[in-house]
Tab-separated table of C-alpha atoms in Angstrom:
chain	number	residue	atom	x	y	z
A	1	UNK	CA	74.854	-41.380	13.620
A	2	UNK	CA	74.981	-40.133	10.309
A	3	UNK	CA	72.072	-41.706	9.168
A	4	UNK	CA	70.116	-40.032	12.404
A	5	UNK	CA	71.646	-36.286	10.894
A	6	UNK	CA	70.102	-37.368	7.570
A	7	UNK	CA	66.274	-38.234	9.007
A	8	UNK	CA	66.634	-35.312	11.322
A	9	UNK	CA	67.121	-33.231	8.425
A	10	UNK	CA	64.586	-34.816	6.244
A	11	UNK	CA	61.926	-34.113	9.303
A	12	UNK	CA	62.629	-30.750	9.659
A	13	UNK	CA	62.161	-30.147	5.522
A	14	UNK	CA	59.205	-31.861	5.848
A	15	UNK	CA	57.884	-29.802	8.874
A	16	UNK	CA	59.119	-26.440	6.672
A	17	UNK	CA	57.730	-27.587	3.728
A	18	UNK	CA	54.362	-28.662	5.574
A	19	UNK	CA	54.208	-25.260	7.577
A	20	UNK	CA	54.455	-23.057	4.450
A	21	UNK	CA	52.231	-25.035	2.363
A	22	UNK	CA	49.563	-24.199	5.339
A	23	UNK	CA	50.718	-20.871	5.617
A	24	UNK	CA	50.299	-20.205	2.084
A	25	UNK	CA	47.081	-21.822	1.905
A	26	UNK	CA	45.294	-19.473	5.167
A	27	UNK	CA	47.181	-16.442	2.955
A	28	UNK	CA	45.522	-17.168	0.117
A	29	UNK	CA	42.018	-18.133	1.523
A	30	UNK	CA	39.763	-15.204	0.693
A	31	UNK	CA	36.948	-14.425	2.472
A	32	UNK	CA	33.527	-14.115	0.647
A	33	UNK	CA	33.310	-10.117	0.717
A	34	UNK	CA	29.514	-8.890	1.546
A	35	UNK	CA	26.804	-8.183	-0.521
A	36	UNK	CA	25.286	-4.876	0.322
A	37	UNK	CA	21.877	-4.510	-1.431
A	38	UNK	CA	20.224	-0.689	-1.544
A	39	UNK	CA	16.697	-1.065	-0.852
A	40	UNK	CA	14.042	2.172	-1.012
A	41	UNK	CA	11.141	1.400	0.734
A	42	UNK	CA	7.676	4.062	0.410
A	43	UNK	CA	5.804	2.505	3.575
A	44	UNK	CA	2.302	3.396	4.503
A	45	UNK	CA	1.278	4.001	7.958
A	46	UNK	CA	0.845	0.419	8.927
A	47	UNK	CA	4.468	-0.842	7.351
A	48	UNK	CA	6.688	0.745	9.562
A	49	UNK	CA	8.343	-1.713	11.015
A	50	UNK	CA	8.321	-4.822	8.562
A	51	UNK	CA	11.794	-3.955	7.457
A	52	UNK	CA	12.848	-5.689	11.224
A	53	UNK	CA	11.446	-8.796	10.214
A	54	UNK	CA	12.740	-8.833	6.862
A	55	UNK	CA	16.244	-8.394	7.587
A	56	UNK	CA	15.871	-11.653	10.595
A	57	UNK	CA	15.256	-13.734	7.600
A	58	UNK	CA	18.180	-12.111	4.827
A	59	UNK	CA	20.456	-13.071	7.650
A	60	UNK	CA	19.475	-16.592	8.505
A	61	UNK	CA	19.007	-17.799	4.502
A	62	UNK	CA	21.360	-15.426	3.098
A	63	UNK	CA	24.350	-14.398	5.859
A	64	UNK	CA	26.146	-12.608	3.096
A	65	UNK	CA	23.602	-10.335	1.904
A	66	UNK	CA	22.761	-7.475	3.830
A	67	UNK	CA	20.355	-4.864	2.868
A	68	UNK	CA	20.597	-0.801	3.161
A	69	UNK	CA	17.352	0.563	4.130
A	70	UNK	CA	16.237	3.889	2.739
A	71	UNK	CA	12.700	4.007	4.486
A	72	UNK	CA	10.289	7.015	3.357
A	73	UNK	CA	6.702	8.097	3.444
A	74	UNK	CA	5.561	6.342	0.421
A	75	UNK	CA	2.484	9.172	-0.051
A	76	UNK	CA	5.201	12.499	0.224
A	77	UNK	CA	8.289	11.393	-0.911
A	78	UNK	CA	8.127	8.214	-2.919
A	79	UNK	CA	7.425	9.238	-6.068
A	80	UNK	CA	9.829	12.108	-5.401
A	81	UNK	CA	12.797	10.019	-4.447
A	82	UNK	CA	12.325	7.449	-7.315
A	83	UNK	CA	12.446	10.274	-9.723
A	84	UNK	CA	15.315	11.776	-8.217
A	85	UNK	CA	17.497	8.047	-8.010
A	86	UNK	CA	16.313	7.853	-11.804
A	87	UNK	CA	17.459	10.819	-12.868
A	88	UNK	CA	21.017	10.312	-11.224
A	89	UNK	CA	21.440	6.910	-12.767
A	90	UNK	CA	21.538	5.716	-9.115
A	91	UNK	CA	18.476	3.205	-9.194
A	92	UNK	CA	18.515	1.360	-5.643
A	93	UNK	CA	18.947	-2.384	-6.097
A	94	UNK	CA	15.257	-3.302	-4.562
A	95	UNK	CA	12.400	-1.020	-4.456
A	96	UNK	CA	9.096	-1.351	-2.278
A	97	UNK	CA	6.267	0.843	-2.955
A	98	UNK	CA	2.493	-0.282	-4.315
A	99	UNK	CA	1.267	-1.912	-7.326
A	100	UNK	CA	-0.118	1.284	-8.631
A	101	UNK	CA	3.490	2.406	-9.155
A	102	UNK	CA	4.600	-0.434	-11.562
A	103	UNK	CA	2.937	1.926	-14.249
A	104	UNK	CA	4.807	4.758	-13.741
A	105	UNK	CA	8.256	3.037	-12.976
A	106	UNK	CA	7.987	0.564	-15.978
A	107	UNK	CA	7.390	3.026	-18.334
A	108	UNK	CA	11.003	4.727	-17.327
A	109	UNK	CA	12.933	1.551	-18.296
A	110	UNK	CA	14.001	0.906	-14.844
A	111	UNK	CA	12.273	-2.092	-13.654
A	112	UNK	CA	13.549	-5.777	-14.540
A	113	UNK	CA	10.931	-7.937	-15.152
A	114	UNK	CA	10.302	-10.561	-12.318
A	115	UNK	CA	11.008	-14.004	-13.464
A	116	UNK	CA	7.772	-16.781	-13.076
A	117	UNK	CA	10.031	-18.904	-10.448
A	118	UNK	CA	9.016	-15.913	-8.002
A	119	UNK	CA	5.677	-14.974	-8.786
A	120	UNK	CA	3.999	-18.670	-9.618
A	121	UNK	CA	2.514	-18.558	-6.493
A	122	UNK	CA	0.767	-15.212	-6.789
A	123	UNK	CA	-2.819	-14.718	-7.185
A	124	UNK	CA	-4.298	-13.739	-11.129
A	125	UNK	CA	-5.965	-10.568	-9.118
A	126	UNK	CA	-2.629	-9.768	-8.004
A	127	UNK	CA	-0.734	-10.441	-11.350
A	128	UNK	CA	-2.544	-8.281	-13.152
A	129	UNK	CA	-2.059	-5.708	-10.910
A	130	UNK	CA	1.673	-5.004	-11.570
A	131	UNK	CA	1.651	-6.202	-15.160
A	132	UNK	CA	2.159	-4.001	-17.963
A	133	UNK	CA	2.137	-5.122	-21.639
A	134	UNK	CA	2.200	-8.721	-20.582
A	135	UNK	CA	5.532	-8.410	-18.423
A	136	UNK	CA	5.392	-8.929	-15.071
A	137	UNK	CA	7.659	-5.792	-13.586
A	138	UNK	CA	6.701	-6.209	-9.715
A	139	UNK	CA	6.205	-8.985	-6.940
A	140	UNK	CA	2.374	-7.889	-4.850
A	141	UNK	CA	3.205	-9.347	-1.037
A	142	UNK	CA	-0.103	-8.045	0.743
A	143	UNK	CA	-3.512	-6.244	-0.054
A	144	UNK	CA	-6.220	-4.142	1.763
A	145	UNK	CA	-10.014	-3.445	1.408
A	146	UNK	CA	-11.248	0.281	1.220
A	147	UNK	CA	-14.854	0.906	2.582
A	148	UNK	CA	-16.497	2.338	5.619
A	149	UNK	CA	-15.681	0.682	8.633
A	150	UNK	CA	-18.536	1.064	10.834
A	151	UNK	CA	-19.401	0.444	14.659
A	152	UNK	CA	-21.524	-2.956	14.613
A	153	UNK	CA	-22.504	-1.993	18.569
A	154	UNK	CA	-23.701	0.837	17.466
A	155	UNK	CA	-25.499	-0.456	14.327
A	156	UNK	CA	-27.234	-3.346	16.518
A	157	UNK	CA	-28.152	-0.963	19.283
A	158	UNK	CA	-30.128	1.455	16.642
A	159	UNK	CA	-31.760	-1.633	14.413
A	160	UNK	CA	-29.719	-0.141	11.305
A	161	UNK	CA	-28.432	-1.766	8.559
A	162	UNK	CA	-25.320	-0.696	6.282
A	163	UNK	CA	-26.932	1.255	4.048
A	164	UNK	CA	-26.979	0.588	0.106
A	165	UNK	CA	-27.496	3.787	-2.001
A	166	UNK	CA	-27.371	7.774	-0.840
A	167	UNK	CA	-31.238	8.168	0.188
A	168	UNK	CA	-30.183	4.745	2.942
A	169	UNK	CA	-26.967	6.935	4.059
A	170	UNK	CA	-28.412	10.055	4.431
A	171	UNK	CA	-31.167	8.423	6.168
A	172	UNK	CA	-28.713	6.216	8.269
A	173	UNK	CA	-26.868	9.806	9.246
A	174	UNK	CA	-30.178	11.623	10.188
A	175	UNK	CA	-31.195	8.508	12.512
A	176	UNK	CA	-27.361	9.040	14.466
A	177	UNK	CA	-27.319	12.671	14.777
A	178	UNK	CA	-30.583	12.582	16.226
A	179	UNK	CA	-28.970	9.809	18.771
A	180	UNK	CA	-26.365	12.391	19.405
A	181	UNK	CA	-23.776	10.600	17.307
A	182	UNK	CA	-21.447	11.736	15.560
A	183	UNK	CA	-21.855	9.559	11.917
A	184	UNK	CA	-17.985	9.947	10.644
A	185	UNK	CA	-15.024	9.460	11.885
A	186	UNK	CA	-11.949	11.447	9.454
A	187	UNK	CA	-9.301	13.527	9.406
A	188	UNK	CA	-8.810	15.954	7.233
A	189	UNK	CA	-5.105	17.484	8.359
A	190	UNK	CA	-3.635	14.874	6.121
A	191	UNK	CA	-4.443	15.463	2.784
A	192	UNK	CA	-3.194	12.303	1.281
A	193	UNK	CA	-6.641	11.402	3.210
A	194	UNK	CA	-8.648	13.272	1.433
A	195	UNK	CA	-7.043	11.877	-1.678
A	196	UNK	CA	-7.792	8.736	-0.631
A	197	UNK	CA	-11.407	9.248	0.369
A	198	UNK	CA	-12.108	10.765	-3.279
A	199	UNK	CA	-10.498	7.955	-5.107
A	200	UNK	CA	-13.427	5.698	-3.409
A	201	UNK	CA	-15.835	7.984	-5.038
A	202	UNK	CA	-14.362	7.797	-8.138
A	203	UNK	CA	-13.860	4.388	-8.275
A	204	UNK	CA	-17.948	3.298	-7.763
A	205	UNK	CA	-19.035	6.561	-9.183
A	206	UNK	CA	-16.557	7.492	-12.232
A	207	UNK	CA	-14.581	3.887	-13.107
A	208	UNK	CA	-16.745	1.402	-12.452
A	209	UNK	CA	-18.429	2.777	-15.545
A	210	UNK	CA	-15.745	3.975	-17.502
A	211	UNK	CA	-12.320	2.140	-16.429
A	212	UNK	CA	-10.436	4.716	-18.943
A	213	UNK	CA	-11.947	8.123	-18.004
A	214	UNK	CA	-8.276	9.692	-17.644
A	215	UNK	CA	-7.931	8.843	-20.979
A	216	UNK	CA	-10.616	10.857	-22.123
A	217	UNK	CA	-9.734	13.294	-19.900
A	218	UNK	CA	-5.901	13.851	-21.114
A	219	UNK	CA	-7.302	13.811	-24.527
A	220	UNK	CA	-9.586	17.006	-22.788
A	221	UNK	CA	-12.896	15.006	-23.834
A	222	UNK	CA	-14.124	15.154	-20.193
A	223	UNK	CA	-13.128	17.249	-17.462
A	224	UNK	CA	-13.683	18.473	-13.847
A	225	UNK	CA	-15.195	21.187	-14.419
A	226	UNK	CA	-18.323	20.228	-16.298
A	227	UNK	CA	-18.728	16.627	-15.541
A	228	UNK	CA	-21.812	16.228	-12.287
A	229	UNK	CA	-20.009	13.001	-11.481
A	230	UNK	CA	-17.012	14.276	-10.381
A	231	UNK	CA	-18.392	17.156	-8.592
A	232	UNK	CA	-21.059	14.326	-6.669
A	233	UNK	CA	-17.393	12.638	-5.819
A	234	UNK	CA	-15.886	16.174	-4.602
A	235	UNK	CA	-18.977	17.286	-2.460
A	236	UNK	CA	-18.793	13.911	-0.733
A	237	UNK	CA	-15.670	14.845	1.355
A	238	UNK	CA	-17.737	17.804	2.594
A	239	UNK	CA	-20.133	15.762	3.503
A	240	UNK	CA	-18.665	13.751	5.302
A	241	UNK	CA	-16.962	16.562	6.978
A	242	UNK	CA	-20.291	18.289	7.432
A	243	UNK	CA	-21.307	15.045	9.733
A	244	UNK	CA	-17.914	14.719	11.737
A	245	UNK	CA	-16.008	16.371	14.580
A	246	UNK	CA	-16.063	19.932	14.586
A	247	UNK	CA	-12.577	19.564	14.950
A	248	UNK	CA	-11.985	17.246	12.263
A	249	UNK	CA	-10.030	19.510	9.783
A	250	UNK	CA	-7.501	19.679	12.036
A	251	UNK	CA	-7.203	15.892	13.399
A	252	UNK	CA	-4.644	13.858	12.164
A	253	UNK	CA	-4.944	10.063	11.192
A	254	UNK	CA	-4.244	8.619	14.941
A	255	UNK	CA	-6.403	10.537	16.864
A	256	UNK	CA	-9.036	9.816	14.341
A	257	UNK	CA	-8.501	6.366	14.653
A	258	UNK	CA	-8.210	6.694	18.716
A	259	UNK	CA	-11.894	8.293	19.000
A	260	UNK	CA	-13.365	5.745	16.090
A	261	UNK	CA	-12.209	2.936	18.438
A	262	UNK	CA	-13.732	4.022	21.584
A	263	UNK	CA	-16.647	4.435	20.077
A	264	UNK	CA	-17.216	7.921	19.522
A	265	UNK	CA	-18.439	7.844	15.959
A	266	UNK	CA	-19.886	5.257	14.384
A	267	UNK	CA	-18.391	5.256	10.530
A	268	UNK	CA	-15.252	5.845	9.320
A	269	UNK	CA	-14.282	5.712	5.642
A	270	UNK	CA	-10.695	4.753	5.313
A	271	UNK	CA	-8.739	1.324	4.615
A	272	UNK	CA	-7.949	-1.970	6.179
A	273	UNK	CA	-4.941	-0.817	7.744
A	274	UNK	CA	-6.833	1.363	10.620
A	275	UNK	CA	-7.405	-2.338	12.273
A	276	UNK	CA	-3.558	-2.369	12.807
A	277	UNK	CA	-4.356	0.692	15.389
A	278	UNK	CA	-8.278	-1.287	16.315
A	279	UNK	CA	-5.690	-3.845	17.407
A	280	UNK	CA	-2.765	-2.009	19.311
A	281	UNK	CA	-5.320	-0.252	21.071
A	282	UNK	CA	-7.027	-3.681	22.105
A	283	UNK	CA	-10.284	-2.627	21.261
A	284	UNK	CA	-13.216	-5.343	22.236
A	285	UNK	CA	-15.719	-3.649	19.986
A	286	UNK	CA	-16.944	-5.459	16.666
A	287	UNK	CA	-16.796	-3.746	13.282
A	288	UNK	CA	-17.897	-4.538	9.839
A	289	UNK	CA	-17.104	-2.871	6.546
A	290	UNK	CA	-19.371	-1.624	3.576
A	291	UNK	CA	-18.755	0.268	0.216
A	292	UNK	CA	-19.368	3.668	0.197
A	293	UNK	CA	-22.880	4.184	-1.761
A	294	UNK	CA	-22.041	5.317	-5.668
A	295	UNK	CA	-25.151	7.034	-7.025
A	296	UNK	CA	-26.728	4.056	-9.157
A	297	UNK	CA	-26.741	1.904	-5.850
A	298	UNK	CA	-24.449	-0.783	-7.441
A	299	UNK	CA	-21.174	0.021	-5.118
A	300	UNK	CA	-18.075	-2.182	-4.836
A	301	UNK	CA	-16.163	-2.919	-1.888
A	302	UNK	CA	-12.282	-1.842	-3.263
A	303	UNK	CA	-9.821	-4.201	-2.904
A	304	UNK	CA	-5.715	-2.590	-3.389
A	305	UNK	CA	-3.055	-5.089	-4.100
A	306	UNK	CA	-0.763	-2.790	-1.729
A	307	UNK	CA	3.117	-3.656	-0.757
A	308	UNK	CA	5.239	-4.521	-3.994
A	309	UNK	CA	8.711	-5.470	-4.616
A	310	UNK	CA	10.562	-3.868	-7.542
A	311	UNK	CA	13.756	-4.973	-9.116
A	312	UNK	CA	16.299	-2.938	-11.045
A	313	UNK	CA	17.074	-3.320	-14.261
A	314	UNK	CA	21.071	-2.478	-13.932
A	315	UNK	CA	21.293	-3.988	-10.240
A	316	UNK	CA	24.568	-6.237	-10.364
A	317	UNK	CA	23.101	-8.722	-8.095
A	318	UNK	CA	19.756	-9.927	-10.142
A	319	UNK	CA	19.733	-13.790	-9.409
A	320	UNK	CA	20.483	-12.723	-5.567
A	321	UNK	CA	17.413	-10.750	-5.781
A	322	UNK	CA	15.253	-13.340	-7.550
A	323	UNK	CA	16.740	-16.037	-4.272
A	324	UNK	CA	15.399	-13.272	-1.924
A	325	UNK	CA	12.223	-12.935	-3.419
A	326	UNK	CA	11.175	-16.711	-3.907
A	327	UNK	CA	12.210	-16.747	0.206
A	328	UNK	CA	9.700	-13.902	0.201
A	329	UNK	CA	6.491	-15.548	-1.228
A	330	UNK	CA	8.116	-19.108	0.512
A	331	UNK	CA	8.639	-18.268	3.925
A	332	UNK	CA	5.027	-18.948	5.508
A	333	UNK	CA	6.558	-17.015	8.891
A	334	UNK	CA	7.543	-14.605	7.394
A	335	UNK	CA	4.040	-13.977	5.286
A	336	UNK	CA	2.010	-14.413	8.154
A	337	UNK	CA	4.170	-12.170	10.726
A	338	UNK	CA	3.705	-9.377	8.041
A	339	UNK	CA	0.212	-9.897	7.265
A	340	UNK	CA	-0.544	-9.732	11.011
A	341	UNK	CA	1.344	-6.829	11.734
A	342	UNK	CA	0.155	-4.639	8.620
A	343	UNK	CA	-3.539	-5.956	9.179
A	344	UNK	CA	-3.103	-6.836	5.843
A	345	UNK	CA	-4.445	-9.834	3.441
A	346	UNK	CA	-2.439	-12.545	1.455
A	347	UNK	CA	-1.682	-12.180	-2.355
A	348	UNK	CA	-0.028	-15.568	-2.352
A	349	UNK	CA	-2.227	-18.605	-3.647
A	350	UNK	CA	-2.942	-20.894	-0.450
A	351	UNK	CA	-2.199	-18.795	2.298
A	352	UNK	CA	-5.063	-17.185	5.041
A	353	UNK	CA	-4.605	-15.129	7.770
A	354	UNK	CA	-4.422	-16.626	11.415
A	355	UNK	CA	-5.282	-13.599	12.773
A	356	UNK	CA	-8.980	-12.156	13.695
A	357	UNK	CA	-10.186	-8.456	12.738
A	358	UNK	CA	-13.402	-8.923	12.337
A	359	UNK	CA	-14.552	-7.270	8.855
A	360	UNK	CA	-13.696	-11.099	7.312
A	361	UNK	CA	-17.441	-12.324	6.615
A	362	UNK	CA	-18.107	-8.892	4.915
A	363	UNK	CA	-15.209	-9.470	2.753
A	364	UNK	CA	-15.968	-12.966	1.799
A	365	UNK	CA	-19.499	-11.767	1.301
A	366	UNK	CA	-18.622	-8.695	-1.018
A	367	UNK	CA	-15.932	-10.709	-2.793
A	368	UNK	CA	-18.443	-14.065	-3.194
A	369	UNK	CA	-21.198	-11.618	-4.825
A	370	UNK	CA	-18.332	-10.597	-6.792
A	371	UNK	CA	-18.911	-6.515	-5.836
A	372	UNK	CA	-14.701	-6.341	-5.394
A	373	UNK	CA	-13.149	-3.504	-7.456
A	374	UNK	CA	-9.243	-3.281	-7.872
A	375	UNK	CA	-8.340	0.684	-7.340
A	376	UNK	CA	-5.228	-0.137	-9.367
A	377	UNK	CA	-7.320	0.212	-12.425
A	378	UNK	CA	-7.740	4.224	-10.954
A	379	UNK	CA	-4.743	4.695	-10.075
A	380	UNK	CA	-3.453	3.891	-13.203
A	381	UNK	CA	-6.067	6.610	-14.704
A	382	UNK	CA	-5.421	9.117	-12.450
A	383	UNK	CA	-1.576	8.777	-10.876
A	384	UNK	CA	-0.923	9.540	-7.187
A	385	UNK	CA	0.690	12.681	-7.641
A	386	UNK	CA	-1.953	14.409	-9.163
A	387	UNK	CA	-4.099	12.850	-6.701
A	388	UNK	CA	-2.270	14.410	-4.014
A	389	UNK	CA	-2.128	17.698	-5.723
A	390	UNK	CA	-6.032	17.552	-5.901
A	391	UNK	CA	-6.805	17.006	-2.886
A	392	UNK	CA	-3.974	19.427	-1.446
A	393	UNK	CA	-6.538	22.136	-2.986
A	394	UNK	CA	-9.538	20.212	-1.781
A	395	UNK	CA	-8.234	20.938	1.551
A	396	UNK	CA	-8.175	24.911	0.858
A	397	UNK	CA	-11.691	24.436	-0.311
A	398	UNK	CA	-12.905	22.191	3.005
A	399	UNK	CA	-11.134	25.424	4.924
A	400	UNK	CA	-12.727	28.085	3.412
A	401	UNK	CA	-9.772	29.369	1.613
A	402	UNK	CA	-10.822	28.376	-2.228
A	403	UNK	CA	-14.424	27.615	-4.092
A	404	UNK	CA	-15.302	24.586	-5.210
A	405	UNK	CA	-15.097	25.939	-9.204
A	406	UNK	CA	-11.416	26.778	-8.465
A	407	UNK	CA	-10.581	23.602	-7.156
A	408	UNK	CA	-12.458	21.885	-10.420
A	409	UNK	CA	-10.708	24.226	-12.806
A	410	UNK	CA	-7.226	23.552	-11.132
A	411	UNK	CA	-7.690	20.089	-11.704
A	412	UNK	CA	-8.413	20.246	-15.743
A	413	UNK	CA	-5.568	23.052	-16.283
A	414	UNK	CA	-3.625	20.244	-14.787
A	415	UNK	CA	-4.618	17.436	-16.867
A	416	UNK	CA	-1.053	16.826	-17.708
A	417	UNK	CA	0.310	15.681	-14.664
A	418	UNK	CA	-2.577	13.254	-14.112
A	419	UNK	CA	-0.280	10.044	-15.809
A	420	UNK	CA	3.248	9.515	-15.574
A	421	UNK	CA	3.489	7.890	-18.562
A	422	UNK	CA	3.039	11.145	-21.066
């Protein structure tokens, strides 16, 4: 009996002993706390939306991680907001914006460079792009082509052919007007569009000869003012207006893009990402895409290494980042779900689109004859801001409420502002 008392006792110090060493181990389990990442995104028309598909794959590869979204007009308030985090020492953890802005943002100290384990699989064209005294301060997901997109129907239906220097264009507008159609398509309520439009002039026109005009424009050895170039490059946006809607200075970007795709002009001189509306609208027609003609006949089609990832240089979760990023540029879903949806082209060596736009054999053509120009080499001249700011009083002048002199004159008493890096 007494030896029963004694193994009863023995099992129940056991059981005690067993229960608080399990007790004690759930108390001190702690649970992994999350990783909240800040991430400022400046999207374009056609990336609204991409965020979605992002966050899908942060929470299947990386449950822990989950990112804030600030999401902002990358042409207004960008620049603006960057400036603004900068300032307060309160740099988001990710930033999304173009390639053109790795110039800018570098400069300020704020970027970490990316390490080569996420960009090895990035094309050279892209590289260079968001590289900036050999160090590699951005990762370029997707790219677009600027040009005129133009009505093939049409083009078929009238025997013309996309023409090659100003006397074909003008001759090319003549032969539509007196068809009763309207040659452009634009908008001109937007004036980030008008900045757009006279960064295409510039770049055949003004860069392709001289990659480092703004240079020689900051130093105030060229100028607006008294340079024929530049005012060719201006008086094309009124030409183009000249040839449009009558209501086109007060159209915005959607109806443009609504009345190009039913047909009712037969141009349009804009970017690759109007075939993201050309497909939601299920148009059936077939397009094809051309350089705007420079002066000297010789123009490029422009290619713009477009959505880039930025890193910051005081973020506490770096290697995180660099995990996300190599998922980025590794997840072939992922790539092609974003490259459909933007309408957009790949940056990352071995990968094609699946989808069908139609502008593809001009592409390959242009970029095979090797007539390709990377805007980033303008943009870097001549910073968005001031770009903006230009054509902001290009807009007064396409209304009637400035000259053309005042506009030119604004510009060069403005020099300043035309790089972010003075």
């Amino acid at each position: 009996m007494k030896k029963q008392k004694i193994c009863l006792l023995l099992c129940l110090i056991i059981c005690l002993c067993t229960g608080c060493v399990r007790t004690d181990k759930i108390s001190n389990e702690k649970k992994e706390e999350p990783i909240v990442l800040t991430v400022l995104a400046g999207q374009s028309t056609s990336d609204a939306g991409i965020e979605d598909m992002i966050d899908e794959v942060i929470a299947e590869k990386f449950p822990n991680v989950k990112l804030e979204w600030d999401c902002v007009d990358w042409g207004e308030k960008f620049d603006s907001q960057m400036y603004a985090r900068f300032a307060a020492g309160e740099v988001p953890d990710i930033m999304i914006g173009k390639a053109q802005d790795i110039y800018a943002y570098a400069a300020s100290g704020n970027l970490a460079m990316i390490p080569d384990s996420c960009y090895d699989k990035i094309s050279k064209q892209a590289l260079d792009a968001v590289t900036l005294n050999g160090v590699v301060y951005g990762l370029p997901y997707n790219a677009l082509y600027q040009g005129v997109l133009y009505n093939k129907d049409i083009f078929k239906k009238y025997q013309i052919e996309p023409p090659m220097n100003i006397k074909d264009l003008e001759e090319t507008v003549a032969t539509l007007e007196k068809k009763h159609i309207t040659p452009f398509a634009s908008h001109f309520q937007e004036n980030w569009q008008i900045g757009n439009m006279t960064m295409q002039f510039f770049m055949n026109d003004l860069f392709m000869n001289d990659p480092y005009w703004g240079d020689l424009f900051r130093a105030k050895k060229e100028s607006f003012s008294d340079n024929t170039t530049v005012l060719h490059c201006l008086k094309q946006n009124e030409y183009i207006l000249n040839h449009s809607w009558s209501d086109a200075l007060v159209l915005d970007q959607y109806e443009c893009d609504k009345r190009f795709i039913q047909g009712e002009a037969a141009m349009y001189l804009t970017g690759s990402w109007s075939l993201q509306s050309i497909s939601q609208y299920g148009s059936r027609g077939e397009y094809g895409i051309f350089p705007y003609p420079n002066q000297e006949g010789n123009a490029a089609l422009i290619h713009e290494t477009n959505l880039t990832f930025m890193k910051s240089i005081t973020t506490e979760y770096g290697e995180i980042i660099n995990q996300i990023f190599e998922e980025l540029i590794t997840n072939k879903k992922l790539i092609q779900n974003i490259l459909e949806f933007t309408q957009t082209y790949p940056t990352i060596k071995g990968v094609s689109i699946m989808y069908k736009n139609g502008i593809d054999q001009d592409i390959k053509a242009y970029e095979d004859g090797k007539q390709v120009m990377e805007v980033t080499i303008g943009n870097r001249q001549l910073v968005w801001t001031f770009q903006k700011d230009i054509a902001a009083k290009q807009q007064e002048w396409l209304c009637g409420n400035l000259g053309l002199q005042q506009v030119l004159t604004y510009a060069d008493k403005h020099r300043g502002e035309s790089s972010n890096c003075e």
